Coordinates of C-alpha atoms in Angstrom, one line a residue:
Chain A
M1 CA 16.8 33.4 13.3
T2 CA 19.7 31.7 15.1
A3 CA 21.9 29.7 12.8
Y4 CA 25.1 27.8 13.2
C5 CA 27.7 26.3 10.9
L6 CA 28.4 22.6 11.0
H7 CA 31.2 20.7 9.2
M8 CA 30.3 17.5 7.5
E9 CA 32.7 15.5 9.7
Q10 CA 30.8 16.7 12.8
L11 CA 27.6 15.0 11.7
P12 CA 28.3 11.3 12.2
P13 CA 29.4 11.7 15.8
L14 CA 26.2 13.8 16.4
M15 CA 24.1 11.1 14.7
A16 CA 25.7 8.5 17.0
W17 CA 24.9 10.7 20.0
W18 CA 21.3 11.2 18.9
R19 CA 20.8 7.6 18.3
K20 CA 21.3 6.8 22.0
E21 CA 17.9 8.3 22.6
Y22 CA 16.2 8.4 19.2
D23 CA 15.6 6.3 16.2
V24 CA 17.3 8.3 13.5
Y25 CA 16.1 8.1 9.9
V26 CA 18.0 9.5 7.0
P27 CA 17.7 9.5 3.2
V28 CA 19.7 6.8 1.5
A29 CA 19.9 5.3 -2.0
A30 CA 17.3 2.7 -2.8
E31 CA 16.7 0.2 -5.7
G32 CA 16.5 1.5 -9.2
G33 CA 18.2 4.9 -8.7
H34 CA 15.5 5.9 -6.2
Y35 CA 15.9 7.2 -2.6
D36 CA 14.1 6.4 0.6
F37 CA 14.4 7.0 4.3
A38 CA 16.1 4.3 6.4
P39 CA 17.4 4.0 9.9
W40 CA 20.9 5.5 10.4
R41 CA 23.6 3.2 11.6
E42 CA 27.4 3.8 12.0
G43 CA 28.7 4.0 8.4
T44 CA 25.3 4.7 6.7
E45 CA 25.9 6.7 3.6
I46 CA 23.5 9.6 3.7
A47 CA 22.2 10.7 0.3
F48 CA 22.4 14.4 1.0
D49 CA 21.6 15.2 -2.6
Y50 CA 18.5 12.9 -2.9
D51 CA 15.8 14.3 -5.2
L52 CA 12.8 12.7 -3.7
A53 CA 12.1 10.0 -1.0
Y54 CA 10.2 7.2 -2.7
N55 CA 7.9 6.8 0.3
T56 CA 6.3 9.5 2.2
L57 CA 7.2 10.4 5.8
K58 CA 3.7 10.2 7.0
R59 CA 4.4 6.6 7.9
Y60 CA 6.4 7.9 10.9
F61 CA 3.3 9.7 12.3
L62 CA 0.5 7.6 10.8
P63 CA 1.9 4.1 10.2
P64 CA 0.3 2.0 7.4
S65 CA -1.2 -0.1 10.2
E66 CA -1.6 0.9 13.8
D67 CA -3.3 -0.5 16.9
L68 CA -5.8 1.8 18.6
L69 CA -7.4 -0.4 21.2
T70 CA -7.2 -3.8 22.8
F71 CA -10.5 -5.2 24.1
D72 CA -11.9 -8.1 26.0
L73 CA -14.8 -10.0 24.3
A74 CA -16.4 -11.2 27.5
S75 CA -16.2 -8.0 29.7
Y76 CA -16.4 -5.5 26.9
E77 CA -13.5 -3.6 28.5
A78 CA -11.2 -1.7 26.2
Q79 CA -7.8 -0.2 26.7
A80 CA -6.5 2.6 24.4
V81 CA -3.1 2.0 22.8
F82 CA -0.7 4.9 22.2
E83 CA 2.8 4.6 20.8
D84 CA 5.2 7.4 20.6
P85 CA 8.7 6.2 19.7
K86 CA 11.3 9.0 20.0
Q87 CA 12.5 9.6 16.5
I88 CA 14.5 12.0 14.4
L89 CA 13.8 12.5 10.7
F90 CA 16.9 14.0 9.2
G91 CA 17.1 15.7 5.8
V92 CA 13.4 16.3 5.2
H93 CA 12.8 18.6 2.2
P94 CA 10.7 21.7 2.8
Y95 CA 7.7 20.5 0.7
D96 CA 7.6 17.4 2.9
V97 CA 7.7 19.5 6.1
R98 CA 4.8 21.5 4.7
A99 CA 2.9 18.2 4.2
V100 CA 3.5 17.3 7.8
N101 CA 2.4 20.8 8.9
Q102 CA -0.8 20.2 6.9
L103 CA -1.4 16.9 8.6
D104 CA -0.8 18.5 12.0
Q105 CA -3.6 21.0 11.3
L106 CA -6.0 18.4 9.9
M107 CA -5.4 15.8 12.6
E108 CA -5.7 18.4 15.4
A109 CA -9.0 19.9 14.1
G110 CA -12.3 18.7 15.6
A111 CA -11.6 15.7 17.8
P112 CA -7.8 15.7 17.9
D113 CA -6.3 12.4 16.7
R114 CA -4.3 11.5 19.8
N115 CA -2.5 8.6 18.2
Y116 CA -1.1 10.9 15.5
M117 CA -0.3 13.7 18.0
A118 CA 1.6 11.4 20.3
R119 CA 3.9 10.2 17.5
R120 CA 4.2 13.7 16.1
E121 CA 5.2 15.2 19.5
A122 CA 7.9 12.5 19.9
T123 CA 9.4 13.3 16.5
V124 CA 12.2 15.8 15.7
V125 CA 12.1 17.1 12.2
M126 CA 15.4 18.1 10.7
A127 CA 14.7 19.8 7.4
M128 CA 17.2 20.1 4.5
E129 CA 17.3 22.3 1.4
P130 CA 17.1 20.1 -1.7
Q131 CA 20.1 20.0 -4.0
R132 CA 18.3 18.2 -6.8
V133 CA 14.7 18.1 -8.1
A134 CA 12.8 15.0 -9.1
D135 CA 11.6 15.0 -12.7
T136 CA 8.0 14.6 -11.6
A137 CA 8.1 17.3 -8.9
F138 CA 6.5 20.8 -9.2
W139 CA 6.7 22.1 -5.6
S140 CA 8.6 25.2 -6.8
T141 CA 5.6 26.3 -8.9
I142 CA 3.1 26.2 -6.0
G143 CA 5.0 28.0 -3.4
A144 CA 6.1 24.9 -1.5
D145 CA 9.8 25.5 -1.9
V146 CA 10.1 27.1 1.5
V147 CA 8.7 26.4 4.9
S148 CA 8.5 28.7 7.8
H149 CA 7.8 26.3 10.7
G150 CA 7.3 22.7 11.6
Y151 CA 11.0 21.8 11.8
D152 CA 13.4 21.7 14.7
L153 CA 16.5 22.3 12.6
H154 CA 16.9 23.3 8.9
F155 CA 20.1 22.3 7.1
T156 CA 21.4 23.9 4.0
R157 CA 24.6 22.6 2.4
I158 CA 26.6 25.8 1.7
S159 CA 29.8 24.1 0.5
P160 CA 30.8 20.5 -0.2
A161 CA 31.8 20.1 3.4
N162 CA 29.7 22.6 5.3
F163 CA 26.1 23.1 6.4
M164 CA 24.4 26.2 7.7
V165 CA 21.9 25.0 10.3
E166 CA 19.0 27.3 11.2
V167 CA 17.3 26.6 14.5
G168 CA 13.6 26.1 14.5
S169 CA 13.1 25.0 18.2
V170 CA 14.8 24.8 21.5
K171 CA 14.8 21.1 21.3
G172 CA 16.5 21.3 17.9
E173 CA 19.2 23.6 19.2
E174 CA 19.9 21.4 22.2
L175 CA 20.4 18.4 19.9
L176 CA 22.6 20.4 17.5
L177 CA 24.8 21.6 20.3
A178 CA 24.8 18.3 22.2
R179 CA 28.5 17.6 21.5
G180 CA 29.8 21.1 22.1
P181 CA 29.4 24.6 20.8
L182 CA 29.4 25.5 17.1
P183 CA 30.3 28.7 15.4
A184 CA 27.4 31.0 14.6
A185 CA 26.6 31.4 10.9
T186 CA 28.1 34.5 9.3
A187 CA 26.4 36.9 6.9
G188 CA 28.4 35.1 4.2
D189 CA 27.0 31.7 5.3
R190 CA 23.5 33.1 5.1
E191 CA 24.2 34.5 1.6
A192 CA 25.6 31.1 0.6
A193 CA 22.4 29.4 1.8
R194 CA 20.3 31.9 -0.1
K195 CA 22.3 31.1 -3.3
A196 CA 21.9 27.3 -2.6
H197 CA 18.1 27.9 -2.6
Q198 CA 18.2 30.0 -5.7
K199 CA 20.3 27.2 -7.4
V200 CA 17.7 24.5 -6.7
M201 CA 14.9 26.8 -7.8
D202 CA 16.7 27.3 -11.1
L203 CA 16.8 23.5 -11.5
S204 CA 13.1 23.2 -11.0
R205 CA 11.9 25.4 -13.8
S206 CA 10.7 22.6 -16.2
N207 CA 7.4 21.6 -14.4
R208 CA 5.4 24.7 -14.2
L209 CA 1.8 25.5 -13.6
N210 CA 0.6 27.8 -16.3
F211 CA -1.1 30.1 -13.8
D212 CA -0.8 31.4 -10.2
W213 CA -1.5 28.4 -8.0
R214 CA -3.7 30.6 -5.8
H215 CA -6.4 30.4 -8.5
T216 CA -6.6 26.6 -8.1
P217 CA -9.7 26.4 -5.8
K218 CA -11.7 28.7 -8.0
L219 CA -10.6 26.6 -11.1
M220 CA -11.7 23.4 -9.4
E221 CA -15.1 24.9 -8.6
K222 CA -15.8 25.7 -12.2
G223 CA -14.3 22.6 -13.5
W224 CA -16.7 20.0 -12.2
N225 CA -17.8 18.9 -15.7
A226 CA -14.4 19.2 -17.4
G227 CA -13.4 16.6 -20.0
V228 CA -10.2 15.9 -18.2
W229 CA -11.9 13.7 -15.6
R230 CA -13.3 11.2 -18.1
E231 CA -10.2 11.2 -20.2
K232 CA -7.9 10.3 -17.3
A233 CA -10.3 8.2 -15.2
E234 CA -10.8 5.7 -18.1
L235 CA -7.2 4.5 -17.5
C236 CA -7.5 4.4 -13.7
L237 CA -6.5 1.0 -12.2
A238 CA -8.2 2.0 -8.9
C239 CA -5.0 0.7 -7.2
G240 CA -4.8 3.6 -4.7
S241 CA -1.1 4.1 -5.4
C242 CA -1.5 7.8 -5.7
N243 CA -3.2 7.9 -2.3
V244 CA -0.8 5.7 -0.5
V245 CA 2.3 7.6 -1.6
C246 CA 0.7 11.0 -1.0
P247 CA 2.2 12.9 1.9
T248 CA -1.1 14.7 2.6
C249 CA -3.5 11.8 2.2
Y250 CA -4.5 10.6 5.6
C251 CA -7.6 8.5 5.2
F252 CA -7.7 5.3 7.2
N253 CA -10.1 2.3 7.7
V254 CA -10.7 0.9 11.2
S255 CA -11.1 -2.8 11.7
E256 CA -11.2 -5.3 14.6
E257 CA -9.7 -8.7 14.9
A258 CA -10.0 -11.3 17.7
D259 CA -7.0 -13.3 18.8
E260 CA -6.9 -17.1 18.4
T261 CA -8.4 -17.7 21.8
L262 CA -11.4 -15.6 20.8
K263 CA -11.2 -14.0 24.3
T264 CA -9.5 -10.7 23.5
G265 CA -8.8 -8.7 20.4
R266 CA -7.6 -5.4 19.0
R267 CA -8.9 -2.5 17.0
F268 CA -6.5 -1.2 14.4
R269 CA -6.5 1.3 11.5
E270 CA -4.9 0.9 8.1
W271 CA -4.3 3.4 5.3
D272 CA -7.2 3.7 3.0
G273 CA -7.6 5.6 -0.3
C274 CA -10.4 7.4 -2.1
M275 CA -9.4 5.9 -5.4
L276 CA -10.3 2.4 -4.2
V277 CA -13.6 1.2 -5.5
N278 CA -15.3 0.6 -2.1
F279 CA -13.8 3.6 -0.3
A280 CA -17.2 5.4 -0.3
T281 CA -19.3 2.3 0.5
V282 CA -21.3 3.0 3.6
A283 CA -23.5 0.9 5.9
G284 CA -26.2 -0.9 4.0
G285 CA -23.9 -1.4 1.0
H286 CA -24.5 1.9 -0.9
N287 CA -21.5 3.2 -2.6
F288 CA -21.8 6.9 -3.4
R289 CA -18.8 7.1 -5.7
T290 CA -19.2 4.0 -7.9
K291 CA -17.7 5.5 -11.1
A292 CA -13.9 5.9 -11.7
L293 CA -14.6 9.4 -12.9
E294 CA -16.3 10.4 -9.6
R295 CA -13.4 8.9 -7.6
Y296 CA -10.7 10.5 -9.8
R297 CA -12.4 13.9 -9.7
H298 CA -12.9 13.6 -5.9
R299 CA -9.2 13.2 -5.3
Y300 CA -8.3 16.3 -7.2
M301 CA -11.1 18.2 -5.6
R302 CA -9.6 17.3 -2.2
K303 CA -6.2 18.5 -3.3
G304 CA -7.3 21.6 -5.1
K305 CA -10.3 22.8 -3.2
Y306 CA -11.7 21.0 -0.2
I307 CA -8.5 21.2 1.9
S308 CA -8.0 24.7 0.8
D309 CA -11.6 25.5 2.0
K310 CA -10.6 24.1 5.4
I311 CA -7.2 25.6 6.0
G312 CA -6.4 28.0 3.2
E313 CA -3.7 26.1 1.4
L314 CA -3.6 23.5 -1.4
G315 CA -3.8 19.8 -0.3
C316 CA -0.9 19.1 -2.6
V317 CA 2.7 20.1 -2.0
G318 CA 4.0 19.2 -5.5
C319 CA 6.3 16.4 -4.4
G320 CA 5.6 14.4 -7.5
R321 CA 5.3 11.1 -5.8
C322 CA 1.8 10.3 -7.2
V323 CA 3.0 11.2 -10.7
R324 CA 5.7 8.6 -10.4
A325 CA 3.7 6.0 -8.5
C326 CA 0.9 5.9 -11.1
T327 CA 1.7 3.1 -13.6
A328 CA -1.1 4.3 -15.8
R329 CA 0.5 7.7 -15.9
I330 CA -2.7 9.6 -15.2
A331 CA -2.0 10.9 -11.7
N332 CA -0.5 14.3 -12.2
P333 CA -2.0 17.2 -10.3
R334 CA 0.0 19.7 -12.3
E335 CA -1.3 18.4 -15.6
V336 CA -4.9 18.2 -14.3
F337 CA -4.7 21.8 -13.0
N338 CA -3.2 23.0 -16.2
A339 CA -5.9 21.2 -18.3
L340 CA -8.6 22.9 -16.2
W341 CA -6.9 26.3 -16.7
E342 CA -6.7 25.8 -20.5
D343 CA -10.4 24.7 -20.6
Q344 CA -11.5 27.8 -18.8
A345 CA -9.2 30.1 -20.7
N346 CA -10.8 28.8 -23.9
A347 CA -14.3 29.1 -22.5
D348 CA -13.9 32.7 -21.5
Chain B
M1 CA -21.6 -20.8 20.9
A2 CA -23.4 -24.1 21.2
A3 CA -21.6 -27.3 20.1
K4 CA -18.2 -26.9 18.5
P5 CA -18.5 -26.8 14.7
K6 CA -17.1 -29.9 13.0
I7 CA -14.6 -29.1 10.3
A8 CA -13.1 -31.3 7.5
F9 CA -10.5 -30.8 4.9
F10 CA -10.6 -32.2 1.4
D11 CA -8.4 -32.0 -1.7
F12 CA -8.7 -32.3 -5.4
A13 CA -6.0 -31.5 -8.0
G14 CA -3.3 -29.6 -6.1
C15 CA -0.2 -29.9 -4.1
E16 CA -1.8 -29.8 -0.6
G17 CA 0.4 -26.8 0.1
D18 CA -2.6 -24.9 1.5
Q19 CA -3.3 -27.6 4.1
L20 CA 0.4 -27.5 4.9
Q21 CA 0.1 -23.8 5.5
V22 CA -2.7 -24.5 8.0
A23 CA -0.6 -27.1 9.7
N24 CA 2.2 -24.6 9.9
L25 CA 0.1 -22.3 12.1
E26 CA 1.4 -24.5 14.9
E27 CA 0.5 -22.8 18.3
K28 CA -2.1 -20.6 16.7
L29 CA -3.7 -23.7 15.2
L30 CA -3.9 -25.3 18.6
D31 CA -5.8 -22.3 19.9
I32 CA -8.1 -22.4 17.0
L33 CA -8.7 -26.1 17.4
E34 CA -10.1 -25.4 20.8
H35 CA -13.1 -23.9 19.1
V36 CA -13.8 -26.6 16.5
E37 CA -13.8 -30.4 16.1
V38 CA -11.7 -31.7 13.3
V39 CA -13.3 -34.8 11.7
S40 CA -11.0 -35.0 8.7
F41 CA -7.6 -33.5 8.0
R42 CA -5.1 -36.0 6.6
E43 CA -2.2 -33.6 6.8
V44 CA -2.2 -33.7 10.6
H45 CA -4.8 -36.3 11.7
T46 CA -6.0 -39.8 10.9
G47 CA -9.6 -40.9 10.6
H48 CA -12.5 -39.5 8.6
S49 CA -16.2 -38.7 9.1
D50 CA -18.9 -37.5 6.7
N51 CA -20.5 -35.5 9.5
Y52 CA -19.2 -32.0 9.3
D53 CA -20.3 -28.3 9.2
I54 CA -17.5 -26.6 7.5
A55 CA -15.7 -28.1 4.6
F56 CA -12.3 -26.7 3.5
V57 CA -11.7 -27.8 0.0
E58 CA -8.3 -27.5 -1.7
G59 CA -7.5 -28.1 -5.4
S60 CA -9.2 -27.7 -8.7
I61 CA -11.6 -29.9 -10.5
T62 CA -9.8 -31.6 -13.4
R63 CA -11.8 -34.9 -14.0
P64 CA -15.5 -35.6 -14.6
Q65 CA -15.6 -37.9 -11.6
D66 CA -14.3 -35.1 -9.3
E67 CA -17.7 -33.4 -9.7
A68 CA -19.7 -36.1 -8.0
R69 CA -17.4 -36.1 -5.0
L70 CA -17.4 -32.3 -4.7
K71 CA -21.2 -32.2 -4.9
E72 CA -21.4 -34.8 -2.1
I73 CA -19.1 -32.6 0.0
R74 CA -21.3 -29.6 -0.8
A75 CA -24.4 -31.6 0.2
N76 CA -22.9 -32.6 3.6
A77 CA -21.4 -29.2 4.5
K78 CA -23.3 -26.2 5.8
V79 CA -20.4 -23.9 4.7
L80 CA -18.0 -24.7 1.9
V81 CA -14.7 -22.9 1.9
A82 CA -12.5 -22.9 -1.2
L83 CA -8.9 -23.1 0.0
G84 CA -6.1 -21.7 -2.2
A85 CA -5.7 -20.7 -5.8
C86 CA -6.5 -24.1 -7.4
A87 CA -9.8 -24.1 -5.6
T88 CA -10.7 -20.4 -5.9
I89 CA -9.5 -19.6 -9.4
G90 CA -8.4 -22.8 -11.0
G91 CA -4.7 -21.8 -10.5
V92 CA -1.8 -23.3 -12.3
N93 CA -3.7 -26.4 -13.3
C94 CA -5.5 -24.2 -15.9
I95 CA -2.3 -23.9 -17.9
K96 CA -3.4 -27.2 -19.5
N97 CA -6.6 -25.6 -20.7
F98 CA -4.7 -23.9 -23.5
L99 CA -3.6 -27.2 -25.0
G100 CA -5.8 -29.7 -26.7
R101 CA -7.3 -32.5 -24.5
D102 CA -5.4 -35.1 -26.5
V103 CA -2.1 -33.3 -26.1
Y104 CA -2.2 -32.9 -22.3
S105 CA -3.6 -36.4 -21.7
E106 CA -0.8 -37.9 -23.7
N107 CA 1.8 -35.6 -22.1
V108 CA 0.8 -36.9 -18.7
Y109 CA -0.4 -40.5 -19.2
G110 CA 1.4 -41.4 -22.4
T111 CA 0.0 -44.5 -24.2
R112 CA -2.5 -45.1 -21.3
A113 CA -4.1 -41.7 -21.8
R114 CA -7.5 -43.2 -22.6
W115 CA -7.6 -45.0 -19.2
Y116 CA -7.6 -41.7 -17.4
P117 CA -10.4 -39.3 -18.3
T118 CA -9.3 -35.7 -17.6
Y119 CA -10.7 -32.4 -18.8
E120 CA -10.1 -28.7 -18.5
A121 CA -9.2 -27.6 -15.0
R122 CA -11.7 -25.3 -13.2
P123 CA -12.3 -23.8 -9.8
L124 CA -14.8 -25.2 -7.4
K125 CA -17.3 -22.5 -8.1
A126 CA -17.6 -23.8 -11.6
V127 CA -19.2 -26.9 -10.2
V128 CA -20.9 -26.0 -6.8
K129 CA -21.8 -23.0 -4.8
V130 CA -18.8 -21.7 -2.8
D131 CA -19.5 -19.7 0.4
V132 CA -16.1 -18.4 1.4
E133 CA -12.9 -18.1 -0.6
I134 CA -9.4 -18.1 0.9
H135 CA -7.1 -17.0 -1.9
G136 CA -3.4 -17.4 -2.7
C137 CA -0.8 -19.9 -3.8
P138 CA -0.2 -20.9 -1.1
I139 CA -2.8 -19.3 1.2
D140 CA -1.6 -16.8 3.8
R141 CA -1.6 -18.5 7.2
G142 CA -2.6 -15.3 8.9
E143 CA -5.5 -14.7 6.6
F144 CA -6.7 -18.3 7.0
A145 CA -6.6 -17.8 10.8
R146 CA -8.5 -14.4 10.5
I147 CA -11.2 -15.8 8.2
V148 CA -11.8 -18.9 10.4
K149 CA -12.0 -16.6 13.5
E150 CA -14.5 -14.4 11.7
M151 CA -16.6 -17.4 10.8
L152 CA -16.5 -18.7 14.4
L153 CA -17.6 -15.3 15.7
G154 CA -20.5 -15.2 13.2
R155 CA -19.0 -12.4 11.2
V156 CA -19.0 -12.3 7.4
P157 CA -15.5 -13.0 6.4
W158 CA -13.9 -10.0 4.8
L159 CA -11.5 -10.1 1.8
P160 CA -9.6 -7.2 0.3
D161 CA -11.2 -6.1 -3.0
Y162 CA -8.5 -3.8 -4.1
P163 CA -5.3 -4.5 -6.1
V164 CA -2.0 -5.6 -4.5
C165 CA -0.5 -2.2 -5.2
V166 CA -2.1 -0.9 -2.0
E167 CA -0.2 -3.3 0.2
C168 CA 2.9 -3.1 -1.9
K169 CA 3.1 0.7 -1.4
K170 CA 2.4 0.2 2.3
A171 CA 5.3 -2.2 2.4
G172 CA 7.4 0.6 0.9
N173 CA 8.5 -1.4 -2.2
V174 CA 9.9 0.2 -5.3
C175 CA 7.3 -0.5 -8.1
R176 CA 8.4 -3.3 -10.4
Y177 CA 7.5 -1.2 -13.4
H178 CA 10.1 1.4 -12.2
L179 CA 12.6 -1.4 -12.4
G180 CA 11.6 -2.4 -15.9
R181 CA 9.7 -5.5 -14.8
M182 CA 6.2 -6.7 -15.4
C183 CA 3.9 -7.2 -12.5
L184 CA 0.3 -8.3 -12.1
G185 CA -0.2 -6.5 -8.8
I186 CA -2.1 -3.8 -10.7
I187 CA -5.0 -6.1 -11.3
T188 CA -4.6 -8.8 -8.6
R189 CA -6.6 -9.0 -5.4
A190 CA -4.6 -7.9 -2.4
G191 CA -4.4 -9.7 0.9
C192 CA -0.9 -11.2 0.7
N193 CA 0.8 -8.0 1.9
A194 CA 2.6 -8.1 -1.5
C195 CA 4.9 -10.8 -0.2
C196 CA 6.4 -11.8 -3.6
V197 CA 7.4 -8.2 -4.5
T198 CA 8.7 -7.6 -1.0
E199 CA 10.9 -10.7 -1.5
G200 CA 12.2 -9.3 -4.8
A201 CA 10.0 -11.1 -7.3
Q202 CA 6.9 -9.7 -8.9
C203 CA 3.2 -10.4 -8.5
W204 CA 2.0 -13.5 -10.4
G205 CA -1.7 -13.0 -9.8
C206 CA -2.2 -16.0 -7.6
R207 CA -5.1 -14.4 -5.6
G208 CA -7.1 -13.9 -8.8
L209 CA -8.3 -10.7 -10.4
A210 CA -9.5 -7.9 -8.0
P211 CA -13.3 -7.7 -8.5
S212 CA -13.0 -4.3 -10.2
A213 CA -9.7 -4.8 -12.0
N214 CA -9.4 -2.4 -15.0
L215 CA -8.0 -4.8 -17.6
D216 CA -8.1 -2.2 -20.4
A217 CA -6.0 0.1 -18.3
A218 CA -3.6 -2.7 -17.4
R219 CA -3.2 -3.6 -21.1
E220 CA -2.3 0.1 -21.7
V221 CA 0.2 0.1 -18.9
M222 CA 1.9 -3.0 -20.1
D223 CA 2.0 -1.6 -23.7
Q224 CA 3.4 1.7 -22.5
H225 CA 6.1 0.0 -20.5
G226 CA 7.1 -2.0 -23.6
F227 CA 6.0 -5.5 -22.7
D228 CA 5.1 -7.7 -25.7
R229 CA 1.8 -9.5 -25.8
K230 CA 3.4 -13.0 -25.6
H231 CA 5.1 -12.0 -22.4
V232 CA 1.9 -10.7 -21.0
Q233 CA -0.1 -13.7 -22.1
D234 CA 2.4 -16.1 -20.5
L235 CA 2.1 -14.4 -17.2
M236 CA -1.7 -14.1 -17.4
R237 CA -2.0 -17.8 -18.1
F238 CA 0.2 -18.8 -15.1
F239 CA -2.5 -18.4 -12.5
L240 CA -5.3 -16.6 -14.3
G241 CA -6.0 -19.2 -17.0
D242 CA -9.6 -19.7 -16.0
T243 CA -10.5 -16.0 -16.2
S244 CA -12.0 -14.8 -19.5
A245 CA -9.5 -11.9 -19.4
P246 CA -6.4 -12.6 -21.5
L247 CA -4.7 -9.3 -21.8

């Protein structure tokens, strides 16, 4: 794979160059010692060593609220709305790129979601090897520490002032070389990048799954009546925080609103979540998941089995956002999967 | 639509801040007013009539004589809309409910307390049937406009039934509990777009409990995060004094 070497000082002029055409988002320090993505401006301090972005990057492809149609109440004519701002996401960790790759597959399947795809195609993803690991994260234990595609560039900090940048697409290479040629990465640079990866893997040893993650779908299948569902669901606030911060949750609700003249209106979609009490309420008022236990179990079934049945990978990338977002401290896929594993080991 | 529906605004114990929010809709209000006839709205309009279809009622019921007036409004109106926290959940007026009647009467009216009969504050629904509730202290102008439009179009007005956390996370805020602060967003009905948290405060619960709020879980969360009962109780009584759910 083509790779270049980039000096830290070369980055701000590149960012300024990219910003002429793109909205550039980078990780920065946020309130309370957390990190989040924010628009890059001249002088923005990029948090290269951020552990986890507080909010997910799905908002750049699937915004919390998005118009789909405008319509006329008298003529019943409707006009589709598509928005595709050109944007660069810089410094995306591999597990988050994997989440985007997963959304790509799911949004494309069946009737492709054209609103999502338009935004996705207009977005350049610049991945970055993590330097630190969030205390709630467990991506290294489920094989989400590396990603093979879905990015345009992949940055690894190989020394305090140098990056090795792997090229993932022609577009990425053009953007990287926009201000002039860069030296090709040497064998030594590649070795330094490998070591950087090893170093962060060593940092991520504390939150482990007690089994090979590939067993998870089977485990879920057998665990339908496990005690862990009741035990955790009792404390569920049904606040949907775990859904909303999840990089692979993509459910939305579609609504319509007329404007004040009552002549025209818009159809829009907003994020929804399977942990909300009326998520599964259908026409006629029947709710087919009224109990907290059913909703709680459903979420983990999605992550551990249903998504896997569709595309052959877990619906969880181990980012640890839900673990953090849950004030009741019950949303922890790793704990749930481990509990099911213990259960079944004891039963056998 | 046939004749324009006639609408009227009324107020009981409250600050009229919700009617002010309506007046603050400005241009949007003018568009909405094209579809209705206002017969009574003292914030923006003089005159009054008892002939109306939709009554927007602000404030809570704090005196025995309020009940007769509210019942008359109910009898006149086809649709009664409770406007704002005082009307929908009793709101801050209910703070007095935790004091003895003699104590709050004397605090307010001093030696003339017996001239002014006053009792425990309560929401409109404790006295009459309420058809539509527009929550918040104050109400959200956008939500008011949306609900009025839905009524005008013959739709059933929709209210979020999930906690504020959903909108707070959509807004991208750092959770107050992660900053060591208490917040009632975990049990409060959404619809405000988590405006208080977004502005740096925390949720006070002004939109009332979410219909399915898990209070046992909330108590556990507050305990786990080290908040003492007195602190929790004070916050719960600020807006949620009328609920039977002291944490």
